[in-house]
Amino acid sequence: MFCMLVVVISYCLKKFNYVFCFVFVDGKNKRVTKKCCRDKELLTDAPKINEAATQLIKFHGSYQQYDRDERGAKSSSFMLRTKNACGKVSNQLYLVMDDLADQFGIGTLRLTTRQTFQLHGALKKDPKTVTSTIIKNMGSTLGACGDLNRNVLAPAAPFVKKDYLFAQETTDNIAALLTPQSGFYYDMWVDGEQFMTSEPPEVVKARNDNSHGTHFPDSAEPIYGTQFFPRKFKIAVFNVPTFNFVDLFTNGIGVVVVSDENGEPQGFNIYVGGGMGRKHRVETTFPLVAELIGYVPKEDILYAVKAIIVTQRENGRRDDRRYIRMKCLIDSRGIEKFRLVVEQYYGKTFEPAQVGVLKAFWVGMNNGKVKGIAKKTLREIVEKYNLNPPTYVDPLNITAMACLALPSRHNRVRNSRPS
């Protein structure tokens, strides 16, 4: 039984001959405020849109880009990115995207590491046509860019197994929970047409629950409020035992399905604080692998995720974008203090991790040479944890190659620290 959520459209805006609601960001405090003004920015003859509109369309899945090879005044175009949890795309939507790439882009689609599509090369007059077409074919670009939760990853393999299906269902629910609730996205791109979306009742209940002070009750965005997040936020869901298709430890939240001996999902081990980003030659920035925060039963996953999100929203730095990600908050305060704050918003204590705990080992290899301490450490890991090769390797893992830009000092990648 699903609860139907109707996106309510503010028709009163129409009498002002189409209104854009631009987002302004205070450089010091990173507070986001909305200011409405009469502006047909996408319809002007100017070759590009202004800064206010640029800030807005990021949250709607688009960036304004420039040709780096040009000299002097650079021409601009737009990149549009879809948001589809689990990487699931219907036949209809894919065919539409394929056509849009030929008609309005550069003839190619890009697949991203977050299981989304990107269309490049759309001119200033085209984004509304492209975005509205995606929406009308049951797709979305809402939240694909900007300082909010990005596309939620999950194993996309079409296996009809309980743990796979449960991981994908959980991914859909987390994505729905953290989708912006304001109807302005539809006002802007489909001229106020009413679109219906269905959400499981547990998602609606978790979003509306404010028993532990997690959201803004009088805001159009109960979880994001007027500030949104300090930076973008990444979540991945993963089922055990299987292969780490989603690169779990590089995400802000890693959710791992734990099943019993009969294969019935029981709950989740949750990891927090992963991220591979760093600024070149700034040694105070570093990649970090996610750490285990604890276990929650399956009925509590949405509340636990919301509690983690709110902890970052309320405590993450907003003065310097280099240190805003949740990994920096955990690194500065320690995982134990971070857990205590999350538990206040969660309203419960995290349980110890259950069977199926993942372990990550990072050993620095200078130019790929296995020698010295690295050689000794690698042998100890293999012997201690009996790391036998898998009996089955997905063809994608055989033919794909990943190259992570890690810093020169391997101790910058840490998976433990004093609390």
Tab-separated table of C-alpha atoms in Angstrom:
chain	number	residue	atom	x	y	z
A	1	MET	CA	0.000	0.000	0.000
A	2	PHE	CA	1.588	3.266	-1.102
A	3	CYS	CA	0.818	6.771	0.045
A	4	MET	CA	0.417	9.160	-2.874
A	5	LEU	CA	2.326	12.405	-2.524
A	6	VAL	CA	1.049	15.187	-4.742
A	7	VAL	CA	3.515	17.918	-5.601
A	8	VAL	CA	1.578	21.085	-4.879
A	9	ILE	CA	2.280	23.809	-7.396
A	10	SER	CA	2.126	27.494	-6.520
A	11	TYR	CA	-0.066	28.726	-9.332
A	12	CYS	CA	-0.085	32.211	-7.868
A	13	LEU	CA	3.419	32.683	-9.264
A	14	LYS	CA	2.098	32.533	-12.824
A	15	LYS	CA	0.432	35.920	-12.686
A	16	PHE	CA	3.884	37.475	-12.307
A	17	ASN	CA	4.765	36.242	-15.802
A	18	TYR	CA	7.002	33.414	-14.593
A	19	VAL	CA	9.128	33.845	-11.525
A	20	PHE	CA	12.595	32.509	-10.841
A	21	CYS	CA	13.646	31.922	-7.249
A	22	PHE	CA	17.376	32.469	-7.140
A	23	VAL	CA	19.667	31.143	-4.459
A	24	PHE	CA	22.238	33.460	-2.917
A	25	VAL	CA	25.110	32.090	-0.866
A	26	ASP	CA	26.819	34.150	1.818
A	27	GLY	CA	30.541	33.559	1.316
A	28	LYS	CA	31.368	33.650	5.025
A	29	ASN	CA	28.654	31.550	6.602
A	30	LYS	CA	27.507	29.615	3.509
A	31	ARG	CA	23.915	30.349	4.405
A	32	VAL	CA	21.545	29.916	1.527
A	33	THR	CA	18.633	32.290	1.236
A	34	LYS	CA	15.986	32.476	-1.461
A	35	LYS	CA	14.980	35.687	-3.123
A	36	CYS	CA	12.282	35.826	-5.740
A	37	CYS	CA	12.536	38.185	-8.638
A	38	ARG	CA	10.920	38.616	-12.036
A	39	ASP	CA	13.531	37.347	-14.452
A	40	LYS	CA	13.405	35.344	-17.665
A	41	GLU	CA	17.087	34.524	-17.436
A	42	LEU	CA	16.956	31.543	-19.764
A	43	LEU	CA	15.048	33.536	-22.365
A	44	THR	CA	17.371	36.531	-22.692
A	45	ASP	CA	19.743	37.027	-25.639
A	46	ALA	CA	22.780	37.001	-23.348
A	47	PRO	CA	25.205	34.142	-24.140
A	48	LYS	CA	25.167	32.895	-20.537
A	49	ILE	CA	23.074	33.085	-17.384
A	50	ASN	CA	23.948	35.231	-14.383
A	51	GLU	CA	25.488	34.053	-11.105
A	52	ALA	CA	22.187	33.857	-9.221
A	53	ALA	CA	20.665	31.578	-11.851
A	54	THR	CA	23.870	29.527	-11.908
A	55	GLN	CA	23.464	28.814	-8.194
A	56	LEU	CA	19.861	27.739	-8.705
A	57	ILE	CA	20.321	25.349	-11.608
A	58	LYS	CA	23.032	23.440	-9.736
A	59	PHE	CA	20.359	22.165	-7.380
A	60	HIS	CA	18.303	21.215	-10.425
A	61	GLY	CA	21.033	19.054	-11.936
A	62	SER	CA	22.846	21.394	-14.328
A	63	TYR	CA	26.121	23.283	-14.579
A	64	GLN	CA	27.046	26.092	-16.943
A	65	GLN	CA	30.323	25.185	-18.645
A	66	TYR	CA	32.876	26.891	-20.891
A	67	ASP	CA	35.119	25.765	-23.708
A	68	ARG	CA	38.597	25.805	-22.152
A	69	ASP	CA	40.315	25.773	-25.532
A	70	GLU	CA	38.807	29.079	-26.609
A	71	ARG	CA	40.691	32.343	-26.182
A	72	GLY	CA	39.094	35.616	-25.217
A	73	ALA	CA	35.355	35.545	-24.606
A	74	LYS	CA	34.418	31.920	-24.036
A	75	SER	CA	31.168	30.434	-25.290
A	76	SER	CA	29.083	28.581	-22.746
A	77	SER	CA	26.919	25.479	-22.793
A	78	PHE	CA	25.174	23.354	-20.199
A	79	MET	CA	25.702	19.943	-18.696
A	80	LEU	CA	22.550	18.201	-17.440
A	81	ARG	CA	22.743	15.210	-15.108
A	82	THR	CA	20.019	12.729	-14.233
A	83	LYS	CA	19.337	11.399	-10.752
A	84	ASN	CA	18.273	7.770	-10.689
A	85	ALA	CA	18.792	5.721	-7.526
A	86	CYS	CA	20.444	2.304	-8.021
A	87	GLY	CA	21.330	3.344	-11.577
A	88	LYS	CA	17.929	2.073	-12.710
A	89	VAL	CA	16.712	3.600	-15.972
A	90	SER	CA	13.635	2.495	-17.888
A	91	ASN	CA	13.836	1.647	-21.578
A	92	GLN	CA	11.679	4.653	-22.357
A	93	LEU	CA	13.859	7.081	-20.422
A	94	TYR	CA	17.069	5.743	-21.949
A	95	LEU	CA	15.757	6.115	-25.486
A	96	VAL	CA	14.646	9.662	-24.686
A	97	MET	CA	18.090	10.501	-23.291
A	98	ASP	CA	19.713	9.020	-26.376
A	99	ASP	CA	17.554	11.237	-28.611
A	100	LEU	CA	18.182	14.328	-26.477
A	101	ALA	CA	21.941	13.815	-26.735
A	102	ASP	CA	21.684	13.909	-30.524
A	103	GLN	CA	19.201	16.768	-30.748
A	104	PHE	CA	20.518	19.116	-28.063
A	105	GLY	CA	23.933	17.818	-26.976
A	106	ILE	CA	27.176	16.784	-28.606
A	107	GLY	CA	25.851	13.367	-29.615
A	108	THR	CA	27.171	11.442	-26.621
A	109	LEU	CA	25.929	10.392	-23.188
A	110	ARG	CA	28.318	10.107	-20.264
A	111	LEU	CA	27.953	7.458	-17.569
A	112	THR	CA	29.172	8.654	-14.184
A	113	THR	CA	30.657	6.833	-11.204
A	114	ARG	CA	27.416	7.600	-9.342
A	115	GLN	CA	25.260	5.614	-11.765
A	116	THR	CA	23.824	8.632	-13.579
A	117	PHE	CA	23.747	9.992	-17.124
A	118	GLN	CA	25.224	13.299	-18.209
A	119	LEU	CA	24.334	15.193	-21.364
A	120	HIS	CA	26.857	17.821	-22.471
A	121	GLY	CA	26.722	20.694	-24.914
A	122	ALA	CA	23.151	21.969	-24.503
A	123	LEU	CA	22.878	25.642	-25.462
A	124	LYS	CA	21.272	28.257	-23.243
A	125	LYS	CA	17.901	27.974	-24.968
A	126	ASP	CA	17.789	24.185	-24.561
A	127	PRO	CA	17.908	23.205	-20.835
A	128	LYS	CA	14.197	23.731	-20.279
A	129	THR	CA	13.273	21.511	-23.203
A	130	VAL	CA	15.737	18.831	-22.170
A	131	THR	CA	14.798	18.856	-18.480
A	132	SER	CA	11.049	18.927	-19.090
A	133	THR	CA	11.363	16.006	-21.501
A	134	ILE	CA	13.244	13.984	-18.887
A	135	ILE	CA	10.593	14.762	-16.255
A	136	LYS	CA	7.708	13.846	-18.560
A	137	ASN	CA	9.364	10.477	-19.219
A	138	MET	CA	9.532	9.609	-15.509
A	139	GLY	CA	13.084	10.810	-14.977
A	140	SER	CA	14.514	13.603	-12.855
A	141	THR	CA	17.524	15.889	-12.545
A	142	LEU	CA	16.489	17.303	-9.143
A	143	GLY	CA	19.369	17.119	-6.680
A	144	ALA	CA	21.867	15.666	-9.153
A	145	CYS	CA	24.220	18.598	-8.416
A	146	GLY	CA	24.549	21.131	-5.607
A	147	ASP	CA	25.038	20.993	-1.837
A	148	LEU	CA	22.589	18.224	-1.000
A	149	ASN	CA	22.363	14.453	-1.165
A	150	ARG	CA	23.488	13.184	-4.561
A	151	ASN	CA	22.458	9.996	-6.355
A	152	VAL	CA	22.317	7.015	-3.983
A	153	LEU	CA	24.295	4.011	-5.207
A	154	ALA	CA	23.417	0.326	-4.986
A	155	PRO	CA	24.452	-2.870	-6.779
A	156	ALA	CA	22.614	-2.609	-10.087
A	157	ALA	CA	22.903	-6.291	-11.013
A	158	PRO	CA	19.428	-7.658	-11.899
A	159	PHE	CA	19.683	-10.622	-9.534
A	160	VAL	CA	16.387	-11.778	-8.049
A	161	LYS	CA	17.890	-12.389	-4.631
A	162	LYS	CA	16.518	-11.140	-1.341
A	163	ASP	CA	19.595	-9.183	-0.348
A	164	TYR	CA	19.950	-7.514	-3.769
A	165	LEU	CA	16.284	-6.569	-3.920
A	166	PHE	CA	16.337	-5.339	-0.338
A	167	ALA	CA	19.445	-3.233	-0.988
A	168	GLN	CA	17.768	-1.636	-3.999
A	169	GLU	CA	14.521	-1.035	-2.107
A	170	THR	CA	16.469	0.616	0.724
A	171	THR	CA	18.317	2.763	-1.800
A	172	ASP	CA	15.058	3.980	-3.307
A	173	ASN	CA	13.705	4.835	0.146
A	174	ILE	CA	16.814	6.762	1.210
A	175	ALA	CA	16.796	8.679	-2.067
A	176	ALA	CA	13.107	9.541	-1.604
A	177	LEU	CA	13.663	10.611	2.007
A	178	LEU	CA	16.370	13.089	1.007
A	179	THR	CA	14.771	14.462	-2.168
A	180	PRO	CA	14.028	18.218	-1.969
A	181	GLN	CA	10.348	18.773	-1.236
A	182	SER	CA	9.766	22.233	-2.696
A	183	GLY	CA	7.583	22.204	-5.806
A	184	PHE	CA	9.589	24.969	-7.450
A	185	TYR	CA	11.537	22.456	-9.565
A	186	TYR	CA	8.311	21.620	-11.394
A	187	ASP	CA	7.238	25.264	-11.531
A	188	MET	CA	10.421	26.124	-13.345
A	189	TRP	CA	10.853	23.280	-15.784
A	190	VAL	CA	7.311	22.097	-16.623
A	191	ASP	CA	5.415	25.370	-16.086
A	192	GLY	CA	3.585	24.235	-13.001
A	193	GLU	CA	2.208	20.951	-14.322
A	194	GLN	CA	1.191	18.684	-11.478
A	195	PHE	CA	3.153	15.453	-11.300
A	196	MET	CA	2.344	12.634	-8.939
A	197	THR	CA	4.972	10.530	-7.260
A	198	SER	CA	4.383	7.572	-4.957
A	199	GLU	CA	6.295	7.012	-1.761
A	200	PRO	CA	6.149	4.124	0.704
A	201	PRO	CA	4.450	5.121	3.954
A	202	GLU	CA	7.633	4.476	5.939
A	203	VAL	CA	9.417	7.205	3.952
A	204	VAL	CA	6.662	9.732	4.614
A	205	LYS	CA	6.601	8.793	8.301
A	206	ALA	CA	10.382	9.097	8.688
A	207	ARG	CA	10.469	12.471	6.915
A	208	ASN	CA	7.678	13.907	9.045
A	209	ASP	CA	9.026	12.576	12.337
A	210	ASN	CA	10.600	15.346	14.391
A	211	SER	CA	10.624	13.675	17.786
A	212	HIS	CA	14.370	14.290	18.131
A	213	GLY	CA	14.637	17.724	16.528
A	214	THR	CA	15.937	16.612	13.157
A	215	HIS	CA	14.054	18.944	10.861
A	216	PHE	CA	12.472	22.354	10.390
A	217	PRO	CA	8.709	21.882	10.898
A	218	ASP	CA	7.647	25.147	9.233
A	219	SER	CA	9.982	24.937	6.244
A	220	ALA	CA	9.208	23.846	2.689
A	221	GLU	CA	12.399	21.781	3.075
A	222	PRO	CA	11.994	19.976	6.429
A	223	ILE	CA	15.438	18.313	6.297
A	224	TYR	CA	17.464	20.825	4.284
A	225	GLY	CA	15.918	24.036	5.645
A	226	THR	CA	17.207	27.286	4.126
A	227	GLN	CA	20.871	26.353	4.543
A	228	PHE	CA	20.944	22.977	2.783
A	229	PHE	CA	24.186	21.075	3.464
A	230	PRO	CA	27.670	22.534	3.826
A	231	ARG	CA	28.703	20.444	0.783
A	232	LYS	CA	27.404	17.653	-1.403
A	233	PHE	CA	26.700	14.364	0.347
A	234	LYS	CA	27.160	10.833	-0.999
A	235	ILE	CA	25.491	7.604	0.124
A	236	ALA	CA	25.870	4.014	-1.049
A	237	VAL	CA	24.007	0.814	-0.142
A	238	PHE	CA	25.720	-2.554	-0.359
A	239	ASN	CA	24.733	-6.160	0.348
A	240	VAL	CA	26.970	-8.767	1.980
A	241	PRO	CA	28.462	-11.098	0.934
A	242	THR	CA	29.144	-9.746	-2.536
A	243	PHE	CA	31.656	-7.555	-4.315
A	244	ASN	CA	32.077	-3.905	-3.437
A	245	PHE	CA	30.509	-2.560	-6.631
A	246	VAL	CA	29.647	0.788	-5.038
A	247	ASP	CA	33.079	1.597	-3.555
A	248	LEU	CA	31.454	1.740	-0.139
A	249	PHE	CA	34.331	3.261	1.839
A	250	THR	CA	34.543	6.370	-0.345
A	251	ASN	CA	31.023	7.519	0.576
A	252	GLY	CA	29.823	9.830	3.326
A	253	ILE	CA	27.444	7.076	4.452
A	254	GLY	CA	27.898	3.422	3.572
A	255	VAL	CA	24.908	1.187	4.351
A	256	VAL	CA	25.589	-2.562	4.415
A	257	VAL	CA	22.724	-5.075	4.403
A	258	VAL	CA	23.151	-7.823	7.004
A	259	SER	CA	21.130	-11.019	6.501
A	260	ASP	CA	20.600	-14.112	8.642
A	261	GLU	CA	21.602	-17.646	7.711
A	262	ASN	CA	18.442	-17.995	5.621
A	263	GLY	CA	19.235	-14.935	3.558
A	264	GLU	CA	16.564	-12.775	5.215
A	265	PRO	CA	17.723	-9.147	5.640
A	266	GLN	CA	17.765	-8.184	9.324
A	267	GLY	CA	19.436	-4.804	9.480
A	268	PHE	CA	22.423	-2.720	8.467
A	269	ASN	CA	25.996	-2.020	9.468
A	270	ILE	CA	26.625	1.668	8.824
A	271	TYR	CA	29.912	3.310	7.875
A	272	VAL	CA	30.489	7.069	7.859
A	273	GLY	CA	33.012	9.656	6.725
A	274	GLY	CA	34.471	8.312	3.493
A	275	GLY	CA	35.795	10.541	0.721
A	276	MET	CA	38.714	10.578	-1.716
A	277	GLY	CA	38.838	14.302	-2.458
A	278	ARG	CA	41.819	16.482	-1.619
A	279	LYS	CA	43.270	19.772	-2.824
A	280	HIS	CA	46.556	19.557	-4.679
A	281	ARG	CA	49.555	20.582	-2.557
A	282	VAL	CA	47.399	21.350	0.472
A	283	GLU	CA	48.576	18.800	3.009
A	284	THR	CA	45.757	19.583	5.442
A	285	THR	CA	43.294	18.053	2.967
A	286	PHE	CA	43.266	14.289	2.601
A	287	PRO	CA	41.266	11.266	1.435
A	288	LEU	CA	39.675	9.153	4.148
A	289	VAL	CA	37.999	5.752	4.233
A	290	ALA	CA	34.652	5.424	5.997
A	291	GLU	CA	34.549	4.100	9.569
A	292	LEU	CA	32.064	1.786	11.199
A	293	ILE	CA	29.579	3.615	13.428
A	294	GLY	CA	27.364	0.656	14.344
A	295	TYR	CA	24.385	-1.524	13.492
A	296	VAL	CA	20.673	-0.677	13.238
A	297	PRO	CA	17.664	-2.977	12.651
A	298	LYS	CA	16.109	-2.689	9.224
A	299	GLU	CA	13.068	-0.696	10.384
A	300	ASP	CA	15.336	2.064	11.727
A	301	ILE	CA	17.531	2.719	8.703
A	302	LEU	CA	15.766	5.897	7.512
A	303	TYR	CA	15.891	7.419	10.992
A	304	ALA	CA	19.573	6.566	11.390
A	305	VAL	CA	20.480	8.037	7.990
A	306	LYS	CA	18.523	11.199	8.760
A	307	ALA	CA	20.301	11.513	12.116
A	308	ILE	CA	23.720	11.295	10.427
A	309	ILE	CA	22.687	13.807	7.793
A	310	VAL	CA	21.438	16.266	10.417
A	311	THR	CA	24.621	15.890	12.474
A	312	GLN	CA	26.651	17.014	9.473
A	313	ARG	CA	24.153	19.758	8.641
A	314	GLU	CA	24.350	21.229	12.131
A	315	ASN	CA	28.037	20.678	12.919
A	316	GLY	CA	29.925	20.658	9.614
A	317	ARG	CA	32.111	23.665	8.864
A	318	ARG	CA	30.729	26.283	6.491
A	319	ASP	CA	33.634	28.749	6.439
A	320	ASP	CA	36.036	26.880	4.132
A	321	ARG	CA	34.852	24.458	1.442
A	322	ARG	CA	38.085	22.491	1.667
A	323	TYR	CA	37.145	21.270	5.151
A	324	ILE	CA	33.367	21.028	4.927
A	325	ARG	CA	32.849	17.345	4.120
A	326	MET	CA	31.780	14.987	6.909
A	327	LYS	CA	35.142	13.211	6.866
A	328	CYS	CA	36.708	16.438	8.198
A	329	LEU	CA	34.164	16.645	11.019
A	330	ILE	CA	34.870	13.047	12.034
A	331	ASP	CA	38.618	13.523	11.689
A	332	SER	CA	38.582	16.572	13.963
A	333	ARG	CA	36.240	15.208	16.657
A	334	GLY	CA	36.743	11.458	16.440
A	335	ILE	CA	34.265	8.712	15.639
A	336	GLU	CA	33.132	8.225	19.257
A	337	LYS	CA	32.102	11.859	19.760
A	338	PHE	CA	30.477	11.863	16.341
A	339	ARG	CA	28.494	8.738	17.257
A	340	LEU	CA	27.226	10.315	20.494
A	341	VAL	CA	25.836	13.330	18.630
A	342	VAL	CA	24.220	11.138	15.966
A	343	GLU	CA	22.556	9.032	18.675
A	344	GLN	CA	20.921	12.158	20.099
A	345	TYR	CA	19.186	12.775	16.766
A	346	TYR	CA	18.552	9.061	16.252
A	347	GLY	CA	17.006	8.646	19.699
A	348	LYS	CA	18.686	5.272	20.196
A	349	THR	CA	22.115	3.774	20.748
A	350	PHE	CA	23.827	2.060	17.837
A	351	GLU	CA	24.260	-1.673	18.356
A	352	PRO	CA	27.615	-3.408	17.810
A	353	ALA	CA	28.292	-4.421	14.228
A	354	GLN	CA	26.765	-7.722	13.160
A	355	VAL	CA	28.180	-10.564	11.084
A	356	GLY	CA	29.371	-9.418	7.703
A	357	VAL	CA	31.560	-6.509	8.804
A	358	LEU	CA	33.676	-5.212	5.937
A	359	LYS	CA	37.365	-4.512	6.355
A	360	ALA	CA	39.427	-2.176	4.200
A	361	PHE	CA	43.212	-2.203	4.063
A	362	TRP	CA	45.286	0.564	2.540
A	363	VAL	CA	48.946	-0.076	1.861
A	364	GLY	CA	51.006	2.546	0.054
A	365	MET	CA	52.912	1.180	-2.950
A	366	ASN	CA	55.494	3.602	-4.298
A	367	ASN	CA	55.310	3.295	-8.103
A	368	GLY	CA	53.674	-0.088	-7.669
A	369	LYS	CA	56.774	-1.658	-6.087
A	370	VAL	CA	55.963	-4.166	-3.354
A	371	LYS	CA	59.001	-3.992	-1.088
A	372	GLY	CA	60.170	-3.191	2.424
A	373	ILE	CA	57.516	-2.396	5.037
A	374	ALA	CA	54.749	-2.463	2.429
A	375	LYS	CA	55.744	-5.993	1.413
A	376	LYS	CA	55.803	-7.160	5.022
A	377	THR	CA	52.455	-5.500	5.823
A	378	LEU	CA	50.741	-6.913	2.756
A	379	ARG	CA	51.877	-10.441	3.674
A	380	GLU	CA	50.623	-10.037	7.256
A	381	ILE	CA	47.191	-8.926	6.017
A	382	VAL	CA	46.875	-11.821	3.567
A	383	GLU	CA	47.946	-14.393	6.172
A	384	LYS	CA	45.831	-13.005	9.024
A	385	TYR	CA	42.587	-12.513	7.135
A	386	ASN	CA	42.862	-15.425	4.674
A	387	LEU	CA	42.200	-13.260	1.626
A	388	ASN	CA	41.468	-15.930	-0.957
A	389	PRO	CA	40.524	-14.892	-4.487
A	390	PRO	CA	36.771	-14.955	-5.259
A	391	THR	CA	35.276	-17.881	-7.118
A	392	TYR	CA	33.418	-15.504	-9.425
A	393	VAL	CA	34.514	-12.130	-10.719
A	394	ASP	CA	32.093	-9.857	-12.509
A	395	PRO	CA	33.216	-9.219	-16.130
A	396	LEU	CA	33.064	-5.482	-15.439
A	397	ASN	CA	35.740	-5.875	-12.755
A	398	ILE	CA	37.952	-7.745	-15.211
A	399	THR	CA	37.721	-5.217	-18.032
A	400	ALA	CA	37.512	-1.977	-16.002
A	401	MET	CA	40.424	-0.126	-14.455
A	402	ALA	CA	40.147	2.427	-11.652
A	403	CYS	CA	42.884	4.927	-10.836
A	404	LEU	CA	42.537	6.847	-7.557
A	405	ALA	CA	44.554	10.031	-7.134
A	406	LEU	CA	45.888	9.438	-3.653
A	407	PRO	CA	48.372	11.770	-1.925
A	408	SER	CA	52.053	10.979	-1.858
A	409	ARG	CA	51.970	10.228	1.862
A	410	HIS	CA	49.931	7.067	2.276
A	411	ASN	CA	49.323	7.792	5.955
A	412	ARG	CA	46.901	10.500	4.865
A	413	VAL	CA	44.493	7.670	4.119
A	414	ARG	CA	43.381	6.632	7.606
A	415	ASN	CA	40.848	4.119	8.733
A	416	SER	CA	41.337	4.558	12.482
A	417	ARG	CA	42.298	7.299	14.922
A	418	PRO	CA	42.074	7.965	18.674
A	419	SER	CA	38.576	9.084	19.716
